[in-house]
GROMACS .gro file of C-alpha atoms in nm:
model
  408
    1MET     CA    1  10.132  11.267  14.027
    2THR     CA    2  10.407  11.379  13.791
    3LYS     CA    3  10.626  11.668  13.899
    4GLU     CA    4  10.811  11.941  13.720
    5THR     CA    5  11.168  11.847  13.636
    6GLY     CA    6  11.457  12.010  13.819
    7THR     CA    7  11.652  12.067  13.494
    8SER     CA    8  11.658  12.382  13.282
    9LYS     CA    9  11.436  12.204  13.028
   10PRO     CA   10  11.073  12.283  13.114
   11GLY     CA   11  10.872  11.989  13.248
   12ALA     CA   12  10.533  11.881  13.119
   13ARG     CA   13  10.345  12.062  13.396
   14GLU     CA   14  10.522  12.386  13.314
   15ILE     CA   15  10.458  12.344  12.942
   16MET     CA   16  10.091  12.269  13.005
   17LYS     CA   17  10.056  12.585  13.214
   18ARG     CA   18  10.211  12.794  12.936
   19LEU     CA   19  10.004  12.630  12.661
   20THR     CA   20   9.686  12.688  12.860
   21GLN     CA   21   9.768  13.054  12.916
   22ASP     CA   22   9.854  13.097  12.547
   23TYR     CA   23   9.536  12.920  12.437
   24TYR     CA   24   9.299  13.131  12.648
   25GLY     CA   25   9.497  13.447  12.567
   26GLU     CA   26   9.464  13.375  12.194
   27ALA     CA   27   9.089  13.320  12.232
   28ALA     CA   28   9.052  13.644  12.428
   29ARG     CA   29   9.235  13.840  12.154
   30ALA     CA   30   9.047  13.676  11.868
   31ARG     CA   31   8.815  13.966  11.789
   32GLN     CA   32   9.094  14.223  11.796
   33GLU     CA   33   9.283  14.008  11.545
   34GLY     CA   34   8.984  13.958  11.318
   35ARG     CA   35   8.939  13.591  11.404
   36ARG     CA   36   8.631  13.394  11.504
   37VAL     CA   37   8.553  13.195  11.818
   38ALA     CA   38   8.337  12.881  11.819
   39TYR     CA   39   8.201  12.718  12.133
   40THR     CA   40   8.209  12.343  12.088
   41THR     CA   41   8.145  12.029  12.291
   42ALA     CA   42   8.437  11.820  12.415
   43VAL     CA   43   8.358  11.530  12.180
   44SER     CA   44   8.317  11.702  11.844
   45PRO     CA   45   8.515  11.740  11.518
   46ALA     CA   46   8.710  12.041  11.644
   47GLU     CA   47   8.970  11.973  11.373
   48LEU     CA   48   8.735  12.152  11.131
   49PHE     CA   49   8.769  12.472  11.334
   50VAL     CA   50   9.148  12.442  11.360
   51ALA     CA   51   9.174  12.384  10.984
   52HIS     CA   52   8.958  12.691  10.916
   53ASP     CA   53   9.143  12.919  11.163
   54VAL     CA   54   8.845  12.944  11.398
   55ILE     CA   55   8.937  12.910  11.766
   56PRO     CA   56   8.744  12.628  11.938
   57VAL     CA   57   8.650  12.709  12.299
   58TYR     CA   58   8.508  12.449  12.536
   59PRO     CA   59   8.257  12.569  12.801
   60GLU     CA   60   8.285  12.220  12.958
   61ASN     CA   61   8.656  12.276  13.032
   62HIS     CA   62   8.583  12.613  13.185
   63ALA     CA   63   8.308  12.454  13.395
   64VAL     CA   64   8.560  12.199  13.528
   65MET     CA   65   8.785  12.488  13.635
   66CYS     CA   66   8.491  12.642  13.821
   67ILE     CA   67   8.419  12.308  13.989
   68MET     CA   68   8.783  12.257  14.090
   69ARG     CA   69   8.774  12.601  14.256
   70ARG     CA   70   8.455  12.492  14.436
   71MET     CA   71   8.255  12.774  14.279
   72THR     CA   72   7.967  12.550  14.163
   73PRO     CA   73   7.733  12.586  14.464
   74THR     CA   74   7.740  12.967  14.428
   75LEU     CA   75   7.713  12.962  14.048
   76SER     CA   76   7.439  12.700  14.056
   77ALA     CA   77   7.239  12.893  14.317
   78ALA     CA   78   7.237  13.193  14.082
   79ILE     CA   79   7.058  13.001  13.806
   80GLU     CA   80   6.840  12.799  14.044
   81LYS     CA   81   6.678  13.135  14.129
   82LYS     CA   82   6.587  13.158  13.761
   83GLY     CA   83   6.414  12.821  13.767
   84TYR     CA   84   6.688  12.581  13.660
   85THR     CA   85   6.686  12.254  13.853
   86THR     CA   86   6.972  12.106  14.054
   87HIS     CA   87   6.917  11.786  13.852
   88LEU     CA   88   7.074  11.962  13.554
   89CYS     CA   89   7.436  11.877  13.468
   90ALA     CA   90   7.685  12.051  13.700
   91TYR     CA   91   7.886  12.165  13.397
   92ALA     CA   92   7.581  12.343  13.257
   93ARG     CA   93   7.487  12.492  13.595
   94SER     CA   94   7.843  12.615  13.650
   95ASP     CA   95   7.864  12.769  13.303
   96LEU     CA   96   7.522  12.935  13.307
   97GLY     CA   97   7.586  13.059  13.661
   98TYR     CA   98   7.918  13.209  13.554
   99ARG     CA   99   7.736  13.403  13.284
  100GLU     CA  100   7.489  13.539  13.542
  101LEU     CA  101   7.750  13.638  13.802
  102ASP     CA  102   8.051  13.701  13.576
  103GLU     CA  103   8.268  13.501  13.817
  104SER     CA  104   8.539  13.287  13.660
  105PRO     CA  105   8.875  13.142  13.770
  106ILE     CA  106   9.037  13.266  13.447
  107GLY     CA  107   8.858  13.594  13.388
  108GLY     CA  108   8.587  13.442  13.169
  109LEU     CA  109   8.551  13.321  12.812
  110PRO     CA  110   8.517  13.525  12.491
  111ASP     CA  111   8.166  13.548  12.347
  112PRO     CA  112   8.103  13.296  12.068
  113ASP     CA  113   8.053  13.372  11.699
  114PHE     CA  114   7.931  13.017  11.637
  115LEU     CA  115   7.833  12.709  11.841
  116LEU     CA  116   7.863  12.338  11.764
  117ALA     CA  117   7.689  12.074  11.978
  118CYS     CA  118   7.761  11.711  11.897
  119ASN     CA  119   7.511  11.485  12.074
  120ALA     CA  120   7.737  11.177  12.091
  121GLN     CA  121   7.795  11.275  12.454
  122CYS     CA  122   7.446  11.369  12.571
  123PHE     CA  123   7.143  11.579  12.491
  124THR     CA  124   7.180  11.825  12.778
  125LEU     CA  125   7.468  11.982  12.588
  126THR     CA  126   7.238  12.059  12.299
  127LYS     CA  127   6.984  12.238  12.522
  128TRP     CA  128   7.265  12.415  12.711
  129PHE     CA  129   7.413  12.540  12.382
  130GLU     CA  130   7.068  12.650  12.264
  131VAL     CA  131   7.053  12.879  12.567
  132LEU     CA  132   7.397  13.020  12.482
  133SER     CA  133   7.302  13.058  12.116
  134ARG     CA  134   7.002  13.272  12.212
  135ARG     CA  135   7.200  13.469  12.467
  136TYR     CA  136   7.475  13.567  12.220
  137GLN     CA  137   7.257  13.559  11.907
  138ALA     CA  138   7.514  13.331  11.745
  139PRO     CA  139   7.424  13.041  11.511
  140LEU     CA  140   7.414  12.690  11.659
  141PHE     CA  141   7.490  12.378  11.453
  142VAL     CA  142   7.375  12.048  11.606
  143LEU     CA  143   7.572  11.748  11.480
  144ASP     CA  144   7.337  11.456  11.527
  145THR     CA  145   7.513  11.123  11.585
  146PRO     CA  146   7.264  10.834  11.612
  147GLN     CA  147   7.355  10.552  11.848
  148TYR     CA  148   7.630  10.351  11.676
  149ILE     CA  149   7.449  10.019  11.680
  150ARG     CA  150   7.633   9.700  11.585
  151ASN     CA  151   7.500   9.632  11.242
  152ASP     CA  152   7.720   9.680  10.936
  153LYS     CA  153   7.445   9.814  10.711
  154ALA     CA  154   7.312  10.045  10.983
  155ARG     CA  155   7.661  10.172  11.056
  156ARG     CA  156   7.724  10.254  10.690
  157ASN     CA  157   7.398  10.451  10.682
  158ILE     CA  158   7.481  10.629  11.008
  159ILE     CA  159   7.825  10.731  10.884
  160ARG     CA  160   7.681  10.860  10.554
  161TYR     CA  161   7.428  11.063  10.755
  162VAL     CA  162   7.700  11.213  10.978
  163GLU     CA  163   7.929  11.278  10.680
  164ALA     CA  164   7.651  11.476  10.510
  165GLN     CA  165   7.614  11.689  10.822
  166ILE     CA  166   7.989  11.753  10.838
  167TYR     CA  167   7.977  11.888  10.482
  168GLU     CA  168   7.686  12.111  10.592
  169LEU     CA  169   7.894  12.225  10.889
  170ILE     CA  170   8.182  12.314  10.656
  171GLY     CA  171   7.940  12.522  10.451
  172ALA     CA  172   7.827  12.700  10.767
  173LEU     CA  173   8.189  12.781  10.854
  174GLU     CA  174   8.246  12.920  10.505
  175ASP     CA  175   7.939  13.142  10.552
  176LEU     CA  176   8.069  13.252  10.893
  177THR     CA  177   8.415  13.356  10.770
  178GLY     CA  178   8.357  13.431  10.403
  179ARG     CA  179   8.647  13.200  10.315
  180ARG     CA  180   8.656  12.871  10.126
  181PHE     CA  181   8.739  12.566  10.332
  182ASP     CA  182   9.084  12.418  10.265
  183PHE     CA  183   9.067  12.037  10.262
  184ASP     CA  184   9.446  12.003  10.227
  185ARG     CA  185   9.479  12.199  10.549
  186LEU     CA  186   9.224  11.965  10.713
  187ARG     CA  187   9.444  11.667  10.618
  188GLU     CA  188   9.743  11.838  10.780
  189VAL     CA  189   9.542  11.906  11.097
  190LEU     CA  190   9.414  11.548  11.109
  191THR     CA  191   9.769  11.418  11.074
  192LEU     CA  192   9.871  11.624  11.377
  193SER     CA  193   9.559  11.517  11.565
  194ARG     CA  194   9.625  11.150  11.490
  195GLU     CA  195   9.981  11.179  11.619
  196ALA     CA  196   9.876  11.363  11.937
  197CYS     CA  197   9.606  11.102  12.002
  198ARG     CA  198   9.857  10.819  11.947
  199LEU     CA  199  10.097  10.974  12.199
  200TYR     CA  200   9.811  11.042  12.442
  201LYS     CA  201   9.714  10.674  12.423
  202GLU     CA  202  10.075  10.572  12.489
  203PHE     CA  203  10.059  10.796  12.796
  204LEU     CA  204   9.738  10.623  12.913
  205ASP     CA  205   9.899  10.284  12.854
  206LEU     CA  206  10.183  10.360  13.094
  207ALA     CA  207   9.933  10.233  13.352
  208ARG     CA  208  10.009   9.880  13.230
  209HIS     CA  209  10.337   9.886  13.424
  210ARG     CA  210  10.362   9.735  13.772
  211PRO     CA  211  10.375   9.943  13.976
  212SER     CA  212  10.196  10.197  13.766
  213PRO     CA  213  10.385  10.525  13.721
  214ILE     CA  214  10.061  10.716  13.670
  215SER     CA  215   9.713  10.722  13.818
  216ILE     CA  216   9.390  10.842  13.665
  217PHE     CA  217   9.438  11.166  13.857
  218ASP     CA  218   9.753  11.234  13.651
  219VAL     CA  219   9.560  11.149  13.337
  220LEU     CA  220   9.274  11.385  13.419
  221ILE     CA  221   9.522  11.671  13.456
  222HIS     CA  222   9.718  11.600  13.139
  223MET     CA  223   9.403  11.516  12.940
  224ALA     CA  224   9.323  11.887  12.902
  225ILE     CA  225   9.569  11.936  12.615
  226ILE     CA  226   9.423  11.659  12.399
  227VAL     CA  227   9.077  11.808  12.445
  228TYR     CA  228   9.148  12.166  12.341
  229LEU     CA  229   9.472  12.153  12.141
  230ARG     CA  230   9.442  11.839  11.929
  231GLY     CA  231   9.520  11.916  11.568
  232THR     CA  232   9.812  12.141  11.664
  233PRO     CA  233  10.192  12.079  11.674
  234GLN     CA  234  10.191  12.201  12.035
  235ALA     CA  235   9.983  11.900  12.144
  236VAL     CA  236  10.224  11.659  11.972
  237ASP     CA  237  10.529  11.822  12.134
  238TYR     CA  238  10.357  11.825  12.472
  239TYR     CA  239  10.279  11.452  12.482
  240GLN     CA  240  10.626  11.365  12.355
  241THR     CA  241  10.773  11.561  12.647
  242LEU     CA  242  10.531  11.408  12.896
  243LEU     CA  243  10.609  11.052  12.784
  244GLU     CA  244  10.983  11.108  12.791
  245GLU     CA  245  10.958  11.260  13.138
  246ILE     CA  246  10.760  10.975  13.293
  247ARG     CA  247  10.961  10.701  13.122
  248THR     CA  248  11.288  10.856  13.242
  249GLU     CA  249  11.186  10.955  13.592
  250LYS     CA  250  10.955  10.670  13.686
  251VAL     CA  251  10.933  10.373  13.447
  252ALA     CA  252  11.311  10.330  13.413
  253LYS     CA  253  11.348  10.340  13.793
  254GLY     CA  254  11.047  10.123  13.871
  255ILE     CA  255  10.880  10.402  14.069
  256GLY     CA  256  10.506  10.371  14.115
  257VAL     CA  257  10.260  10.650  14.171
  258ILE     CA  258  10.191  10.504  14.517
  259ASN     CA  259  10.388  10.284  14.753
  260ASN     CA  260  10.283   9.923  14.805
  261GLU     CA  261  10.046   9.902  14.511
  262ARG     CA  262   9.789   9.635  14.599
  263PHE     CA  263   9.466   9.721  14.417
  264ARG     CA  264   9.458   9.837  14.055
  265LEU     CA  265   9.119   9.995  13.999
  266TYR     CA  266   8.885  10.071  13.713
  267TRP     CA  267   8.664  10.380  13.746
  268GLU     CA  268   8.332  10.407  13.564
  269ASN     CA  269   8.198  10.750  13.472
  270LEU     CA  270   8.343  11.100  13.494
  271PRO     CA  271   8.544  11.193  13.806
  272VAL     CA  272   8.420  11.369  14.116
  273TRP     CA  273   8.622  11.672  14.013
  274PHE     CA  274   8.618  11.859  14.344
  275LYS     CA  275   8.750  11.551  14.533
  276PHE     CA  276   9.063  11.494  14.326
  277ARG     CA  277   9.328  11.510  14.596
  278GLU     CA  278   9.116  11.359  14.874
  279HIS     CA  279   9.024  11.055  14.666
  280SER     CA  280   9.385  11.001  14.560
  281GLU     CA  281   9.510  11.016  14.920
  282LEU     CA  282   9.226  10.807  15.060
  283LEU     CA  283   9.275  10.528  14.805
  284SER     CA  284   9.652  10.521  14.847
  285SER     CA  285   9.600  10.456  15.221
  286TYR     CA  286   9.451  10.119  15.114
  287GLY     CA  287   9.730  10.050  14.862
  288ALA     CA  288   9.481  10.127  14.586
  289VAL     CA  289   9.516  10.336  14.275
  290ILE     CA  290   9.262  10.411  14.004
  291LEU     CA  291   9.436  10.351  13.672
  292THR     CA  292   9.184  10.407  13.398
  293SER     CA  293   8.829  10.455  13.275
  294LEU     CA  294   8.646  10.467  12.945
  295TYR     CA  295   8.606  10.840  12.993
  296VAL     CA  296   8.978  10.919  12.966
  297HIS     CA  297   9.008  10.692  12.661
  298ALA     CA  298   8.738  10.889  12.480
  299TRP     CA  299   9.006  11.104  12.314
  300SER     CA  300   9.214  10.810  12.187
  301TYR     CA  301   9.107  10.873  11.830
  302ASP     CA  302   9.266  10.716  11.525
  303PHE     CA  303   9.213  10.938  11.222
  304ASP     CA  304   9.280  10.860  10.858
  305PRO     CA  305   9.387  11.188  10.692
  306SER     CA  306   9.346  11.035  10.344
  307ASP     CA  307   8.969  11.016  10.400
  308PRO     CA  308   8.912  11.303  10.644
  309ILE     CA  309   8.533  11.342  10.644
  310ARG     CA  310   8.464  10.973  10.685
  311SER     CA  311   8.730  10.946  10.952
  312LEU     CA  312   8.584  11.236  11.149
  313ALA     CA  313   8.237  11.082  11.124
  314GLU     CA  314   8.354  10.739  11.243
  315ASN     CA  315   8.564  10.864  11.533
  316TYR     CA  316   8.314  11.108  11.674
  317THR     CA  317   8.018  10.874  11.635
  318GLY     CA  318   8.188  10.566  11.787
  319VAL     CA  319   8.268  10.720  12.125
  320PHE     CA  320   8.189  10.497  12.426
  321SER     CA  321   7.886  10.703  12.533
  322ASN     CA  322   7.721  10.648  12.194
  323VAL     CA  323   7.752  10.271  12.150
  324GLU     CA  324   7.535   9.983  12.271
  325LEU     CA  325   7.581   9.858  12.627
  326GLU     CA  326   7.739   9.530  12.514
  327GLU     CA  327   8.006   9.712  12.310
  328ARG     CA  328   8.071   9.952  12.595
  329ALA     CA  329   8.119   9.652  12.827
  330GLU     CA  330   8.368   9.500  12.580
  331MET     CA  331   8.562   9.827  12.579
  332ALA     CA  332   8.577   9.820  12.960
  333LEU     CA  333   8.672   9.451  12.971
  334ASP     CA  334   8.959   9.523  12.732
  335LEU     CA  335   9.090   9.776  12.989
  336PHE     CA  336   9.056   9.517  13.268
  337ARG     CA  337   9.272   9.275  13.067
  338ARG     CA  338   9.532   9.520  12.941
  339TYR     CA  339   9.589   9.691  13.276
  340ALA     CA  340   9.546   9.378  13.496
  341LEU     CA  341   9.277   9.548  13.705
  342ASN     CA  342   9.149   9.385  14.023
  343GLY     CA  343   8.902   9.643  14.154
  344ASN     CA  344   8.606   9.835  14.016
  345ILE     CA  345   8.449  10.159  14.141
  346MET     CA  346   8.130  10.262  13.964
  347PHE     CA  347   8.010  10.616  14.016
  348LEU     CA  348   7.640  10.687  13.959
  349ASN     CA  349   7.675  11.047  13.851
  350ARG     CA  350   7.352  11.244  13.899
  351SER     CA  351   7.497  11.512  13.669
  352CYS     CA  352   7.555  11.281  13.373
  353LYS     CA  353   7.253  11.075  13.279
  354ALA     CA  354   7.398  10.963  12.945
  355VAL     CA  355   7.701  10.789  13.096
  356THR     CA  356   7.520  10.670  13.409
  357PHE     CA  357   7.235  10.513  13.214
  358GLY     CA  358   7.277  10.135  13.208
  359GLU     CA  359   7.550  10.138  13.472
  360HIS     CA  360   7.386   9.872  13.690
  361GLU     CA  361   7.366   9.639  13.390
  362LEU     CA  362   7.726   9.723  13.304
  363ARG     CA  363   7.827   9.631  13.659
  364GLU     CA  364   7.661   9.291  13.624
  365ILE     CA  365   7.848   9.219  13.300
  366LEU     CA  366   8.187   9.333  13.433
  367THR     CA  367   8.150   9.139  13.758
  368ARG     CA  368   8.037   8.824  13.575
  369GLU     CA  369   8.321   8.837  13.322
  370THR     CA  370   8.606   8.939  13.556
  371GLY     CA  371   8.501   8.791  13.892
  372VAL     CA  372   8.584   9.131  14.043
  373PRO     CA  373   8.305   9.279  14.260
  374ALA     CA  374   8.220   9.645  14.214
  375LEU     CA  375   8.164   9.927  14.458
  376VAL     CA  376   7.874  10.146  14.347
  377PHE     CA  377   7.805  10.489  14.493
  378GLU     CA  378   7.594  10.788  14.392
  379SER     CA  379   7.698  11.151  14.399
  380ASP     CA  380   7.754  11.448  14.170
  381MET     CA  381   8.067  11.518  13.966
  382GLY     CA  382   8.057  11.889  14.038
  383ASP     CA  383   7.830  11.983  14.324
  384PRO     CA  384   7.954  11.917  14.682
  385ARG     CA  385   7.598  11.956  14.811
  386PHE     CA  386   7.533  11.604  14.681
  387TYR     CA  387   7.844  11.435  14.814
  388SER     CA  388   7.857  11.242  15.144
  389GLU     CA  389   8.210  11.216  15.281
  390VAL     CA  390   8.111  10.966  15.552
  391GLN     CA  391   7.925  10.741  15.312
  392VAL     CA  392   8.210  10.724  15.062
  393LYS     CA  393   8.475  10.654  15.326
  394THR     CA  394   8.265  10.386  15.496
  395ARG     CA  395   8.186  10.210  15.169
  396LEU     CA  396   8.544  10.220  15.048
  397GLN     CA  397   8.667  10.066  15.372
  398ALA     CA  398   8.410   9.787  15.346
  399TYR     CA  399   8.493   9.733  14.979
  400PHE     CA  400   8.866   9.687  15.030
  401GLU     CA  401   8.805   9.460  15.329
  402SER     CA  402   8.585   9.253  15.098
  403LEU     CA  403   8.856   9.234  14.830
  404GLU     CA  404   9.107   9.124  15.095
  405ARG     CA  405   8.873   8.848  15.215
  406LEU     CA  406   8.825   8.729  14.858
  407ASN     CA  407   9.203   8.742  14.812
  408ILE     CA  408   9.163   8.933  14.488
   0.00000   0.00000   0.00000
C-alpha cells in the first residue's frame, strides 16, 4: 500500500485524513451554519447537492467504517432484537444498529434534512432509507433507474424518464432550501467532478504496470474521496497528488506492491471489508495481488457539463450493477485485457444480492472467454459471523496450485 512521503509536502494519506476530518466536521456544523444535510446513496447524482450547497452524507461510508472497526456483530445484534434479519445487507444492519446504540467510530452522523435513494445499486437501500426517513421525519426522494437494457430506443426512453426525475429532484431541493437552483453552478461542479473522475481512473489504471504499483486494497482506501468529495476542487487536487506520488515513488523505480508478482487477479463483488489486511498478506504469500474489480470502477464517470441533466442521467443509470449480464461481462473482460489478469476470485456476497445475482453465469462467461478458471466462495462483506477462515485459506491454496498446474 502507498505510504506517506518523508518530505515536508503532505502525502496523499495525510491529505485524505485531513479532507475526511474536514468533511465530517463541516457536516456536523451544518445546522449551526444554516446549511442542510442530505443522506444519499453512494451511486447517485450527488453533484446536485454540491451545486445547491447541501452537504451530501453517505450512510454506506459510515457503515464501512463500523465494519472496519469490527463493530457490525454488536450493531447488528441490536437490530436483530427488533426483528431485522441477518440476511439484510451488513451496511444497513450496521447503520440501523448504530442509530439504536449510538456507537460510531467517528462520533456519529448529523441528522438528515433530506434523503435521496437511487436504486441503480439495489433496492435494499430504498427500504433502508425509508426507515431513516420515518425516523427523522425528513422527505425521501427515490430516483428510479430502470435496468439499462441494450436497446437504443429503450435507452432513450429510460434516459428521458430519469432526466424528468432529476428535474423533480431539483424542484424538491428548491423547496427544501427556498433558493432557486443555479444551473451554471451545476456545470462548474460537473466540470470538477469529471476531472476528479478522470484522475481517479488514471489512478486505477496504474495497475496496468508490471509489477503493479497498487493493489485493490490501495484503491479501496483512496476510493473514499471520489465517493464523497466528487464535484469539489479538493478531490481534483487529491488525485493529482496521489498520482504524482505513486508515479514518482513506485512506477519510475519499477517497484511493485508485492515482491515476485506471479498472479494478477480480478475480484468480483464488493470486498470483505473486515479482512483487508489479512487478505492482502495471504495473497502476497502466493505471489498474488488483486488488481481491480467492476466495483472500484463504478465511480469512473465521464460527465458532459454542456448537457448536465442528460449526463447525470446516463452516468448514474449505466453503472455496472444496473446493466444486463452480457454487458457487465464485457466490462469485466475489458479489465482482464487491459490489466493482463490471469486469476479470478468471485465472492458470493450474502449482503449484496444485487451484485451477487447472476454471478455463476458471469463466471461461466469469464472462464469461457479468458480460459482463466475462477475461485468462488461465499461469505459476507461486513459480518465476521459468516466468514470461515479455514475454508477461505484452504480454497485459495487449492486454487493457486491449480493455476500453477495449468501454467497460467
